[in-house]
Short mmCIF file of C-alpha atoms in Angstrom, two decimals:
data_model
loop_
_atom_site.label_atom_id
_atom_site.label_comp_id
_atom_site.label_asym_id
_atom_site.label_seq_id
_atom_site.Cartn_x
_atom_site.Cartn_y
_atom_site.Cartn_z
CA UNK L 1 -62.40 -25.33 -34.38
CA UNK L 2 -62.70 -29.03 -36.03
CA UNK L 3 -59.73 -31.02 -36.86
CA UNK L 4 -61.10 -30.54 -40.72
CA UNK L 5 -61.10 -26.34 -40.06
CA UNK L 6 -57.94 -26.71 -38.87
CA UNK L 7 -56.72 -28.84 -41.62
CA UNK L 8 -58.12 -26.19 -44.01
CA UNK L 9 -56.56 -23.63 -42.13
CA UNK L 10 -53.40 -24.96 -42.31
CA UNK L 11 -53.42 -25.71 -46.35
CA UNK L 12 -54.47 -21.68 -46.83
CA UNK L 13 -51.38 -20.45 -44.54
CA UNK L 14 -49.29 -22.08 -46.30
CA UNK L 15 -50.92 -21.82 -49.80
CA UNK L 16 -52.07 -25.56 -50.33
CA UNK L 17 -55.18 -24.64 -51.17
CA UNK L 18 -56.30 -25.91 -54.99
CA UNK L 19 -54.53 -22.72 -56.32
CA UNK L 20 -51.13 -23.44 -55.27
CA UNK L 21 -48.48 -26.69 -55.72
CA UNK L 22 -50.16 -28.77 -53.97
CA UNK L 23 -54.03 -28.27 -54.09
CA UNK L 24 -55.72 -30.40 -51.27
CA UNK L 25 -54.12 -33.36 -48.69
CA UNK L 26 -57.41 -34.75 -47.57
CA UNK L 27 -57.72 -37.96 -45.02
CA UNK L 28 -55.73 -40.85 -45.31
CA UNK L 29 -57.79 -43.51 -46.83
CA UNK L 30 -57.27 -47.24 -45.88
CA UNK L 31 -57.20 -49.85 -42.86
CA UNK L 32 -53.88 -51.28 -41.07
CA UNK L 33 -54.87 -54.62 -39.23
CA UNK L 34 -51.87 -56.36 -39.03
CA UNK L 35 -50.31 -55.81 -35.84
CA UNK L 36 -51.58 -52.47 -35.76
CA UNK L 37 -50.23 -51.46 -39.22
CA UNK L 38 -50.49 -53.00 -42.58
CA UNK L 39 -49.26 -51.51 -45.93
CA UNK L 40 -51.20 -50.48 -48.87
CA UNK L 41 -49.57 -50.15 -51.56
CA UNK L 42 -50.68 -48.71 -55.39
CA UNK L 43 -50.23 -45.46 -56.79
CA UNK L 44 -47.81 -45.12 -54.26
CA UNK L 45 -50.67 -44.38 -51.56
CA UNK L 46 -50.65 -46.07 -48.19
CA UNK L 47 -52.61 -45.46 -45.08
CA UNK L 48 -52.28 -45.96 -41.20
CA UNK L 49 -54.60 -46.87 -38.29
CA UNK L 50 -52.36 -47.93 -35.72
CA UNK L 51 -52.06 -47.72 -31.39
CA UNK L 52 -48.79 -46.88 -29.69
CA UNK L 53 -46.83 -49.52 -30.30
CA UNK L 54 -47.23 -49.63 -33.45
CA UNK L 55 -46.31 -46.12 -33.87
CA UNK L 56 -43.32 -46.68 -31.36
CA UNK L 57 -41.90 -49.55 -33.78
CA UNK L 58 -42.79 -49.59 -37.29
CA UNK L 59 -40.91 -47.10 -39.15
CA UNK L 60 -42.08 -48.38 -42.73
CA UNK L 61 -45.65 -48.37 -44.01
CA UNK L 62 -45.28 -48.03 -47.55
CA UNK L 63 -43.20 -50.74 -49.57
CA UNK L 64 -44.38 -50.24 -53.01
CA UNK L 65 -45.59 -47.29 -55.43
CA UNK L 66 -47.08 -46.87 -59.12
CA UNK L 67 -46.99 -43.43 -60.22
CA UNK L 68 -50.20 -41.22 -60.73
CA UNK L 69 -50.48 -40.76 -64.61
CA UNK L 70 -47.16 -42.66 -66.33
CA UNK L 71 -47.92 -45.84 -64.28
CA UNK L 72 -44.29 -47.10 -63.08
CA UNK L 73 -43.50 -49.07 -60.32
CA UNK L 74 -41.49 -48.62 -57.48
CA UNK L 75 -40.43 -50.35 -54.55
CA UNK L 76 -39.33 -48.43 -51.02
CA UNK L 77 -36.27 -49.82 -50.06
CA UNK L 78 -36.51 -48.51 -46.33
CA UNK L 79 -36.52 -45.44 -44.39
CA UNK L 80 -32.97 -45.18 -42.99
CA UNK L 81 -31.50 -42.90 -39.95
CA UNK L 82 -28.74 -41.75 -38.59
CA UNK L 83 -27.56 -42.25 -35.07
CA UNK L 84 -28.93 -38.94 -33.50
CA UNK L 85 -32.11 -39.91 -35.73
CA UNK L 86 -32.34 -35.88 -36.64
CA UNK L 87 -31.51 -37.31 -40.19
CA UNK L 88 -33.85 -39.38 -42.60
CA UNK L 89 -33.23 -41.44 -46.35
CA UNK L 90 -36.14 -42.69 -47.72
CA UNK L 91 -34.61 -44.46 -50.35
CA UNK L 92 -36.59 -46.42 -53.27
CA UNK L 93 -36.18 -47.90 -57.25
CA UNK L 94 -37.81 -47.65 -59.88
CA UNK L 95 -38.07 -51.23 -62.16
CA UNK L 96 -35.38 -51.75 -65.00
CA UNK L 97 -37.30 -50.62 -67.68
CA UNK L 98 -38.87 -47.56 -66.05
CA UNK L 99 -38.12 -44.53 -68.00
CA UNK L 100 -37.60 -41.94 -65.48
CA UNK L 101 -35.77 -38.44 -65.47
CA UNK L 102 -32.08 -38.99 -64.03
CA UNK L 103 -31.98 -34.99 -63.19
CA UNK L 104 -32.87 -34.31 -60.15
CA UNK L 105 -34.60 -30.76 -60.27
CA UNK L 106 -37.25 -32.51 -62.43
CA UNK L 107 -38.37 -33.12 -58.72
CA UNK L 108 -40.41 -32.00 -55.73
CA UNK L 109 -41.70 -33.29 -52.64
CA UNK L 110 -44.64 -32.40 -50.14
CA UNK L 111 -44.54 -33.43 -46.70
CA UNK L 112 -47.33 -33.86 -44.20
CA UNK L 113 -48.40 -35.55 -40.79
CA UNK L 114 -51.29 -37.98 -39.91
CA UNK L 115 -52.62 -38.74 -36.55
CA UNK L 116 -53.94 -42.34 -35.06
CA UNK L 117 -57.27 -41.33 -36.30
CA UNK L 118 -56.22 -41.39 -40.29
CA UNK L 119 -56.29 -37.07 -39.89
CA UNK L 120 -54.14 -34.96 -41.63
CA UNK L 121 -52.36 -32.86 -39.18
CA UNK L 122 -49.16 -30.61 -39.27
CA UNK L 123 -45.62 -32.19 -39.23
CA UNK L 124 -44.32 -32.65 -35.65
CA UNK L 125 -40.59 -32.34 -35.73
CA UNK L 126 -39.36 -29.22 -36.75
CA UNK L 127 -36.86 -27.55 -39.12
CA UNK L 128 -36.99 -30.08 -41.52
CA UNK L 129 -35.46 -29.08 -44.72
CA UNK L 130 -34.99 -31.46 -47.54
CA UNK L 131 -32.92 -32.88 -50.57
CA UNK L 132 -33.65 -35.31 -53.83
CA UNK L 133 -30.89 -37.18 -54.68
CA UNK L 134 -30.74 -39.42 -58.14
CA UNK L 135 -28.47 -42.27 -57.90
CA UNK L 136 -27.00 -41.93 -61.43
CA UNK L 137 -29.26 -44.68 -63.91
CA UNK L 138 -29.77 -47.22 -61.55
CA UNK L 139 -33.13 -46.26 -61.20
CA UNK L 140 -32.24 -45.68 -57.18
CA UNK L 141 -34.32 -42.32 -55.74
CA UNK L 142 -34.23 -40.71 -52.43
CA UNK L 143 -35.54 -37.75 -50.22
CA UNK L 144 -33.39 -36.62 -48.07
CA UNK L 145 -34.49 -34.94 -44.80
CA UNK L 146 -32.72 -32.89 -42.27
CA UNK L 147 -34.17 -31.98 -39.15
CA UNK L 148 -32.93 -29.53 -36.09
CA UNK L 149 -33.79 -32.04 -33.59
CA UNK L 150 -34.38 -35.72 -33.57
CA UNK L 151 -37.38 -36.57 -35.61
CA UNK L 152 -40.77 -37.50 -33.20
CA UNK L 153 -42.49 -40.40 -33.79
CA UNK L 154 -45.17 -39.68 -35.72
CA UNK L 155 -46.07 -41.15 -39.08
CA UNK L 156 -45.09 -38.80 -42.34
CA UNK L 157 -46.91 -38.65 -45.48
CA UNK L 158 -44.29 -38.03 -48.35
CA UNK L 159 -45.96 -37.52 -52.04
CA UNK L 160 -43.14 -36.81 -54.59
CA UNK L 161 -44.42 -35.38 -58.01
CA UNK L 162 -42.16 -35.50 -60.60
CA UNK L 163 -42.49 -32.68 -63.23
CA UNK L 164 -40.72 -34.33 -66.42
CA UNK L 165 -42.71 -37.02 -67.52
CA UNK L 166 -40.98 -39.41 -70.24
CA UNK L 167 -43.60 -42.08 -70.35
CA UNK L 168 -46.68 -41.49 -72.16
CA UNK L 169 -49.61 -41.00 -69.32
CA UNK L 170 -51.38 -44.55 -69.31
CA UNK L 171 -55.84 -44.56 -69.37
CA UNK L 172 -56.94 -42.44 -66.61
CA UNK L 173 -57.48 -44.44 -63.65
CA UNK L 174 -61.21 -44.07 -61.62
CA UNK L 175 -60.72 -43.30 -57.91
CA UNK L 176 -59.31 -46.41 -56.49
CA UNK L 177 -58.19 -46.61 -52.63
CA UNK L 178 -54.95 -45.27 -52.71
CA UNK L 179 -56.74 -41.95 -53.78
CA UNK L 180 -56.72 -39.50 -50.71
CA UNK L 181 -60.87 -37.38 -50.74
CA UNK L 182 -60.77 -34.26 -52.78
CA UNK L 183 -56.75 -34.71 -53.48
CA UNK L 184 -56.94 -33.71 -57.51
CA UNK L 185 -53.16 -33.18 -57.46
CA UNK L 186 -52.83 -37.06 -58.67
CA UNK L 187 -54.62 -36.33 -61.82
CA UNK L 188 -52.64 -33.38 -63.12
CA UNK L 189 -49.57 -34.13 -61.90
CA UNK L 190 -47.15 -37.62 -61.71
CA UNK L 191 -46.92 -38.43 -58.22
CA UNK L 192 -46.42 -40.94 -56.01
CA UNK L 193 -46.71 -41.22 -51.95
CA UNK L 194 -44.74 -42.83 -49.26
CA UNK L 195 -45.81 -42.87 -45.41
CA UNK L 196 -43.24 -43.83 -42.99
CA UNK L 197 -42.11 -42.82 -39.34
CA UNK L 198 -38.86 -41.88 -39.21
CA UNK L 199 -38.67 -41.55 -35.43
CA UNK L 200 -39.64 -45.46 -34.68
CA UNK L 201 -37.55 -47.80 -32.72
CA UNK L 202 -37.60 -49.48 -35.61
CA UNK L 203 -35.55 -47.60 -37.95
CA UNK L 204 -32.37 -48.82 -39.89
CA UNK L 205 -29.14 -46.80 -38.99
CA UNK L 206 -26.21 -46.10 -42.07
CA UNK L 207 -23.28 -44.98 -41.62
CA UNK L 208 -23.52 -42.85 -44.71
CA UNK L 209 -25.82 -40.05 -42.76
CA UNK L 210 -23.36 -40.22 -40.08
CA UNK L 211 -20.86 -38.48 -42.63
CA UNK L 212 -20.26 -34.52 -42.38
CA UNK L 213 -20.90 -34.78 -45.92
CA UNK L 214 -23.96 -36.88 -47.51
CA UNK L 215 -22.29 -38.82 -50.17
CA UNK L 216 -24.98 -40.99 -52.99
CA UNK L 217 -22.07 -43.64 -53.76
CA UNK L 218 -22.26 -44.44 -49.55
CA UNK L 219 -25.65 -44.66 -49.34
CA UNK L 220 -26.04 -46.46 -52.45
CA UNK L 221 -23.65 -49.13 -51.14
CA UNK L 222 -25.12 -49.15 -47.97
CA UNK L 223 -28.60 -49.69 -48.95
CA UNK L 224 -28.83 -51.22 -52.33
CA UNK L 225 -25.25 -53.05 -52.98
CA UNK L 226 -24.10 -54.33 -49.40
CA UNK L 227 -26.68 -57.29 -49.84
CA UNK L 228 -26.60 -57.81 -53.27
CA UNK L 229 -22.33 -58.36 -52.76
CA UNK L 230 -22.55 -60.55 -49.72
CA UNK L 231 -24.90 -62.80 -52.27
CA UNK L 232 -22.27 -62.79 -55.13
CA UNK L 233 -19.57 -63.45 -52.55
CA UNK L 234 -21.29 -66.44 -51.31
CA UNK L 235 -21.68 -68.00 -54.76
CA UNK L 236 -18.27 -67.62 -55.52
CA UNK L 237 -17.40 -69.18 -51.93
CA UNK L 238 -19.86 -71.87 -52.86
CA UNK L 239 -18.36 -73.02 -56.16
CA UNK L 240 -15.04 -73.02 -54.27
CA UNK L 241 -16.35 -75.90 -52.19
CA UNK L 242 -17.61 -77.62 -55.93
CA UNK L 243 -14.66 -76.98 -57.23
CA UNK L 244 -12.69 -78.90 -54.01
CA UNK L 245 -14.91 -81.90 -54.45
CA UNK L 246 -14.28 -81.98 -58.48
CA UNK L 247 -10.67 -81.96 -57.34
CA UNK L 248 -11.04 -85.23 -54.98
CA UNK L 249 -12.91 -86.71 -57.29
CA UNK L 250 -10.33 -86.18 -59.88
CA UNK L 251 -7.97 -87.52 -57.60
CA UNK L 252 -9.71 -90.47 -56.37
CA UNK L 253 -10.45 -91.49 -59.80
CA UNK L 254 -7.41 -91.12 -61.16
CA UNK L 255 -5.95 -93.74 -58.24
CA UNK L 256 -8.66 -96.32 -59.75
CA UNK L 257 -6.70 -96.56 -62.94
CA UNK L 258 -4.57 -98.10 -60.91
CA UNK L 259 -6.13 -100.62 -59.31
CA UNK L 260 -8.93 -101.23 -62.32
CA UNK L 261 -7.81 -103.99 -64.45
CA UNK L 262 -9.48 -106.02 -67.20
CA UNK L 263 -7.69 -109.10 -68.49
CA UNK L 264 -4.40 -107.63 -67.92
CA UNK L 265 -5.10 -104.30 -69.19
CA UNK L 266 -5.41 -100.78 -67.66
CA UNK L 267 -6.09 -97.23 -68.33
CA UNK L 268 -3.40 -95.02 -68.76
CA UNK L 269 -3.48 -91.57 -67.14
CA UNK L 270 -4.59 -89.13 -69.80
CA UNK L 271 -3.10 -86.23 -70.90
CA UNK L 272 -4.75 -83.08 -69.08
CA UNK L 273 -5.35 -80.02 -70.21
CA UNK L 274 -2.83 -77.85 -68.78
CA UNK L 275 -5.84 -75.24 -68.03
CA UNK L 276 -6.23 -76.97 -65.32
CA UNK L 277 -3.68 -79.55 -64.62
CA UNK L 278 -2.23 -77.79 -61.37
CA UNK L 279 -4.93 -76.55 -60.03
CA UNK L 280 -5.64 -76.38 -56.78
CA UNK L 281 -8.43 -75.08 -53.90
CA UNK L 282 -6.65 -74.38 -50.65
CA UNK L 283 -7.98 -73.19 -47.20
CA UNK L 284 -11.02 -74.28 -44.89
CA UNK L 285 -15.15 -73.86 -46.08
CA UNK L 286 -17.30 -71.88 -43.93
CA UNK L 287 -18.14 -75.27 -42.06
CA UNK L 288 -15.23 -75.97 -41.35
CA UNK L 289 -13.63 -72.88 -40.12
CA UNK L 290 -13.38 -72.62 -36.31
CA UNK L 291 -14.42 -68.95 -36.79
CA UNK L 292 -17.05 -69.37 -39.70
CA UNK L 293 -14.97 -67.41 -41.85
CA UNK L 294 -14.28 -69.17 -45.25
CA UNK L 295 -10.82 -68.96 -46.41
CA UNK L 296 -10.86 -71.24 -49.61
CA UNK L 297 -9.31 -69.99 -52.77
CA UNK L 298 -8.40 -70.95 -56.27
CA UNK L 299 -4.69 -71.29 -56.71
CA UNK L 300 -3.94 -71.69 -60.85
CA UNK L 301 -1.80 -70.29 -63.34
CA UNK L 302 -4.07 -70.11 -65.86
CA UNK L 303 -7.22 -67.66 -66.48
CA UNK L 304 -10.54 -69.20 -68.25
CA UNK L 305 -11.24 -67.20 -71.40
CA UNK L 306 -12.84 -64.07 -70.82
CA UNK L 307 -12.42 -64.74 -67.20
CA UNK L 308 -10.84 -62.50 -64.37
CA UNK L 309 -8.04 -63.32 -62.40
CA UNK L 310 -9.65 -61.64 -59.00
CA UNK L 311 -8.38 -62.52 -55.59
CA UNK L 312 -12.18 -60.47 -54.20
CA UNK L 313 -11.37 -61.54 -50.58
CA UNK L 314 -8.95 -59.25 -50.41
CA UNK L 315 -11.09 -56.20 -51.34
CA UNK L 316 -14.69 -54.97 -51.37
CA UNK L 317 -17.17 -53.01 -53.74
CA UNK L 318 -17.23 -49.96 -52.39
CA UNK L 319 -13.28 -49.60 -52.10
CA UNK L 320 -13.21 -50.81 -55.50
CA UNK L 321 -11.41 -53.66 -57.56
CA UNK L 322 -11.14 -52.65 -60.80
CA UNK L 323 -8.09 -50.40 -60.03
CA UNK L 324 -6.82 -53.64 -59.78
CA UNK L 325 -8.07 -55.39 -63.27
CA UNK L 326 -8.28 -52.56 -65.42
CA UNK L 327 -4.30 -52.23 -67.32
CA UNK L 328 -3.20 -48.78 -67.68
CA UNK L 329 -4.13 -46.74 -70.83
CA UNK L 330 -7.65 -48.64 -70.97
CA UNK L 331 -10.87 -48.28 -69.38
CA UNK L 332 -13.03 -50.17 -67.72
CA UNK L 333 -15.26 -50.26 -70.58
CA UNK L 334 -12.67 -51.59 -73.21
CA UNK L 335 -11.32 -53.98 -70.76
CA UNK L 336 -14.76 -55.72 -70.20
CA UNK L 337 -15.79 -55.56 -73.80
CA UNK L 338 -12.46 -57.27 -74.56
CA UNK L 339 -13.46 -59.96 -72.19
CA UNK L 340 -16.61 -60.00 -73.67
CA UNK L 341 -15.19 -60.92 -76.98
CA UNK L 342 -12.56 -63.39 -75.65
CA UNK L 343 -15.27 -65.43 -73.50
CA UNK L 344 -15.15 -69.03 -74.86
CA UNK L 345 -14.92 -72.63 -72.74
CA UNK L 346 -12.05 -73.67 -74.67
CA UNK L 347 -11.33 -76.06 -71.42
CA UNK L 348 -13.91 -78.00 -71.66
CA UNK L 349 -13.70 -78.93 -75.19
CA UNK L 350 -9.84 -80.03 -74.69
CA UNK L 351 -11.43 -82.57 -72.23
CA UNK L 352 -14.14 -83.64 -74.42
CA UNK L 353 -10.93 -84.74 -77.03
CA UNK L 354 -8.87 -86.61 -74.22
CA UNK L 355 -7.73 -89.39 -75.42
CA UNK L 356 -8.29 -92.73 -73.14
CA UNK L 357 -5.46 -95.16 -74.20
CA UNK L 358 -5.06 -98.84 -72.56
CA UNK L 359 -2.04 -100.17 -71.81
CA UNK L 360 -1.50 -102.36 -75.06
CA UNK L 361 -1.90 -99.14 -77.20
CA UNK L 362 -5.55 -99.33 -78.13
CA UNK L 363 -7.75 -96.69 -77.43
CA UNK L 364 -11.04 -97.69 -74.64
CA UNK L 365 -13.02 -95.18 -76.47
CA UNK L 366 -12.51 -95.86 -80.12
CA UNK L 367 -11.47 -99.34 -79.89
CA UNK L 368 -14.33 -100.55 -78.35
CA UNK L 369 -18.55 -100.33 -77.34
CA UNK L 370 -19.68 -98.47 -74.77
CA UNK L 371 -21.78 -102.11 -74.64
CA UNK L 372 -18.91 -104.31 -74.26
CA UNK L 373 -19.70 -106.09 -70.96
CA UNK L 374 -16.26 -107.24 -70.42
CA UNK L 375 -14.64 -103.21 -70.82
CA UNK L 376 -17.32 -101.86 -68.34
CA UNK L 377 -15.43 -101.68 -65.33
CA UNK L 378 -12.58 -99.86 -67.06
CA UNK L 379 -15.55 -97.72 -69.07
CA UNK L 380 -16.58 -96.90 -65.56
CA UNK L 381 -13.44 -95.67 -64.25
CA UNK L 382 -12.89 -93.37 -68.13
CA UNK L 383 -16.51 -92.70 -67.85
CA UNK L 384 -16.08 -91.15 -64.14
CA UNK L 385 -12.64 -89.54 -64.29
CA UNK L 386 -13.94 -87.92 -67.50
CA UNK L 387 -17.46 -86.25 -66.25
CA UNK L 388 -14.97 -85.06 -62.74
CA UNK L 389 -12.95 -83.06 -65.17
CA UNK L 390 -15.40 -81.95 -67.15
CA UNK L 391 -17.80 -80.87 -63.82
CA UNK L 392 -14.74 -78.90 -62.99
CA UNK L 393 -13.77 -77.28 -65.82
CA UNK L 394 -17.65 -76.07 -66.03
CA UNK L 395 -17.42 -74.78 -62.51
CA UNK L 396 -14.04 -72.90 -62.77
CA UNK L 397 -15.50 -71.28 -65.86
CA UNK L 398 -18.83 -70.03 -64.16
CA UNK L 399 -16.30 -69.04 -60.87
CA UNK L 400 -13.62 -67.09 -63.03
CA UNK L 401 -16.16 -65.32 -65.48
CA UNK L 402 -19.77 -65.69 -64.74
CA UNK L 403 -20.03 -65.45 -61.03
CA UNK L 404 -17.21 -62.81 -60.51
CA UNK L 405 -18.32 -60.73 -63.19
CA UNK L 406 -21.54 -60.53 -60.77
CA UNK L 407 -19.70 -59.03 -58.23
CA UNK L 408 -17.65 -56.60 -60.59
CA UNK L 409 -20.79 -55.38 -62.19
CA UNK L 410 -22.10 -54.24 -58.98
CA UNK L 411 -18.89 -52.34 -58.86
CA UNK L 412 -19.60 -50.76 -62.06
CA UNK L 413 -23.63 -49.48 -60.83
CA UNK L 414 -21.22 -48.16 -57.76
CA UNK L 415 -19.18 -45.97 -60.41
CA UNK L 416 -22.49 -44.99 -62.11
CA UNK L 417 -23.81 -43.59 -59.03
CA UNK L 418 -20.13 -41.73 -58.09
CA UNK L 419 -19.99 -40.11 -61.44
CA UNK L 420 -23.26 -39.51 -62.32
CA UNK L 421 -25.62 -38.95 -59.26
CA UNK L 422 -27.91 -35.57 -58.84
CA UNK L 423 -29.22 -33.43 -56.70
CA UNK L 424 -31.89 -31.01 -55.59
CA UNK L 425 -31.70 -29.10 -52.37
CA UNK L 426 -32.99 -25.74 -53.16
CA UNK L 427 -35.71 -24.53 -50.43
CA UNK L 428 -38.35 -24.86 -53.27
CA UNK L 429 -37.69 -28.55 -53.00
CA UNK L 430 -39.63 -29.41 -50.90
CA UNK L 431 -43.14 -27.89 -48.82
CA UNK L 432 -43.85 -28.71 -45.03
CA UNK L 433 -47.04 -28.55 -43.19
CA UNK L 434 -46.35 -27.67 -39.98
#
């Protein structure tokens, strides 16, 4: 018996024949030439012609998708293991604007094998039994599986069909390569297909399938948040070291009033707004640390408008920080729409009406041009001292209320995904060729 009789004879003992849920898996369509694998992506089809080490390493194939009839794309985030590698997330998103069911029995997944030879064959690792998991309305998706053993290396072709569709079905599309011979299924129902090889060396491990209990928030974090918060922690370390060089700038500036004299007359020290007057950034920039550890931080008594007094190197996403933001009796909601309404750079206009007053009692920037030859080196010295405070009033604004509202919203997609996350993990879920 052919590899094609035995394909067929496979599909009829386990009703996928065209009667049944899912009709036909024909032969993987498509060439991988880049070191033995390269993706395809579209329609969420992919396809694999690859030697042993390929097979041995590569444990992704597929890194987007478009489904079959509404059109949306995706984007696999990874295939992800657990240390015994008898567990597997394939996790992926769907773009912002995708509108996509948030329930997860509106789901159901079909899961085959291929060989080096772009055949069909049955799945090698047994006792796989699997779960869809809806990561609240982030637009995060994942199968689940579970396997008795640790799974083989062998690639797996995943097609999830999603049986609510809330987007109107786009043109029908002609046959393009993504298409798998014969496989109708893509017409009549919203799919989408992922290949991957869950048992290659080249698998990410997460702690969150390590857990007794499978929990969405952990994975979530894990997979979609952990990068996304080391990159708004950075930017806030980053306008830390801004902020430090506003603050030597203030300070050597404010020394040249001193020593910057015209005729007899000086600059007086203005009047700062007491926003910022005491500020100060403290500690040693990832540079400079022995360790590489940054340990600079804001020290001021007063808040930017709409901004958030946060000390976030003292906590992280997934433990949480609004517990610590948030006063009692309001939510998180009210507290950031409150903010929301209170936002305003009030600091930056009180340095825009310093006033620059010379020592006989005139004022440098009313009294006289911005032309005047003779005032220029005491213009340059007003001029300077000025554009310091105002660079640093700018930055602590974007630091207290732009850039650490970045890291709080991630918090907030975190909460999403804790309160609101689904799941399917009936046996109907999903259908295994073995």
């Amino acid at each position: 018996m052919g590899i094609k009789d035995k394909a067929l004879a496979f599909s009829r003992k386990f009703k996928l024949d065209s009667h049944h849920a899912i009709e036909r898996f024909g032969v993987f369509f498509g060439i991988f030439a880049v070191t033995g694998a390269t993706v395809i992506t579209g329609s969420g089809a992919a396809a694999l012609k690859a030697g042993n080490d390929a097979l041995t390493q590569t444990a992704l194939y597929t890194t987007e998708f478009k489904t079959s009839k509404t059109n949306l794309d995706g984007t696999v985030d990874g295939v992800y293991t657990n240390k015994s590698g008898d567990k597997a997330l394939v996790m992926m998103h769907f773009n912002a604007s995708a509108q996509i069911s948030y329930n997860a029995t509106d789901y159901r997944a079909f899961l085959l094998g291929s060989d080096n030879s772009l055949n069909s064959e049955p799945v090698s690792t047994g006792g796989i039994k699997g779960s869809f998991h809806v990561f609240g309305s982030t637009g995060y998706v994942g199968v689940l599986l579970d396997a008795d053993k640790s799974f083989e290396r062998q690639v797996l072709n995943l097609t999830v069909r999603a049986t609510a569709e809330l987007t109107t079905p786009g043109p029908e599309q002609t046959k393009g390569p993504d298409k798998l011979a014969g496989d109708e299924t893509f017409s009549k129902y919203d799919q989408w297909r992922v290949f991957f090889n869950p048992g290659a060396s080249g698998v990410k491990k997460i702690a969150a399938l390590d857990a007794l209990t499978f929990h969405p928030a952990q994975a979530y974090y894990e997979v979609a948040l952990k990068e996304k918060e080391t990159e708004a922690r950075n930017a806030l370390d980053q306008k830390l070291v801004e902020m430090r060089t506003n603050l030597t700038q203030i300070q050597s500036y404010t020394s040249d009033l001193e020593t910057t004299k015209v005729d007899g007359l000086f600059l007086r020290p203005p009047s700062v707004p007491a926003s910022i007057a005491s500020d100060k950034v403290t500690g040693v920039s990832v540079a400079e640390a022995k360790n590489g550890v940054s340990t600079l931080a804001l020290q001021t008594k007063h808040v930017v408008s709409g901004g958030f007094d946060l000390n976030w190197r003292a906590g992280n996403v997934y433990d949480g920080y609004l517990e610590t933001l948030v006063p009692a009796g309001q939510t998180y909601a009210q507290f950031f729409a409150k903010k929301r309404d209170e936002r305003s750079d009030l600091t930056g206009q009180q340095i825009s009406d310093m006033q620059w007053i010379l020592s006989d009692g005139s004022s440098l920037a009313k009294d006289y041009q911005s032309s005047d030859v003779t005032m220029r080196p005491l213009m340059n010295v007003m001029n300077n001292l000025s554009q310091a405070y105002q660079n640093y009033a700018k930055n602590k604004f974007e630091y207290q209320s732009d850039l650490t509202l970045n890291l709080l919203r991630l918090d907030i997609g975190l909460r999403d995904v804790q309160s609101n996350s689904t799941i399917r993990d009936d046996k109907d879920f999903l259908t295994t060729l073995y």
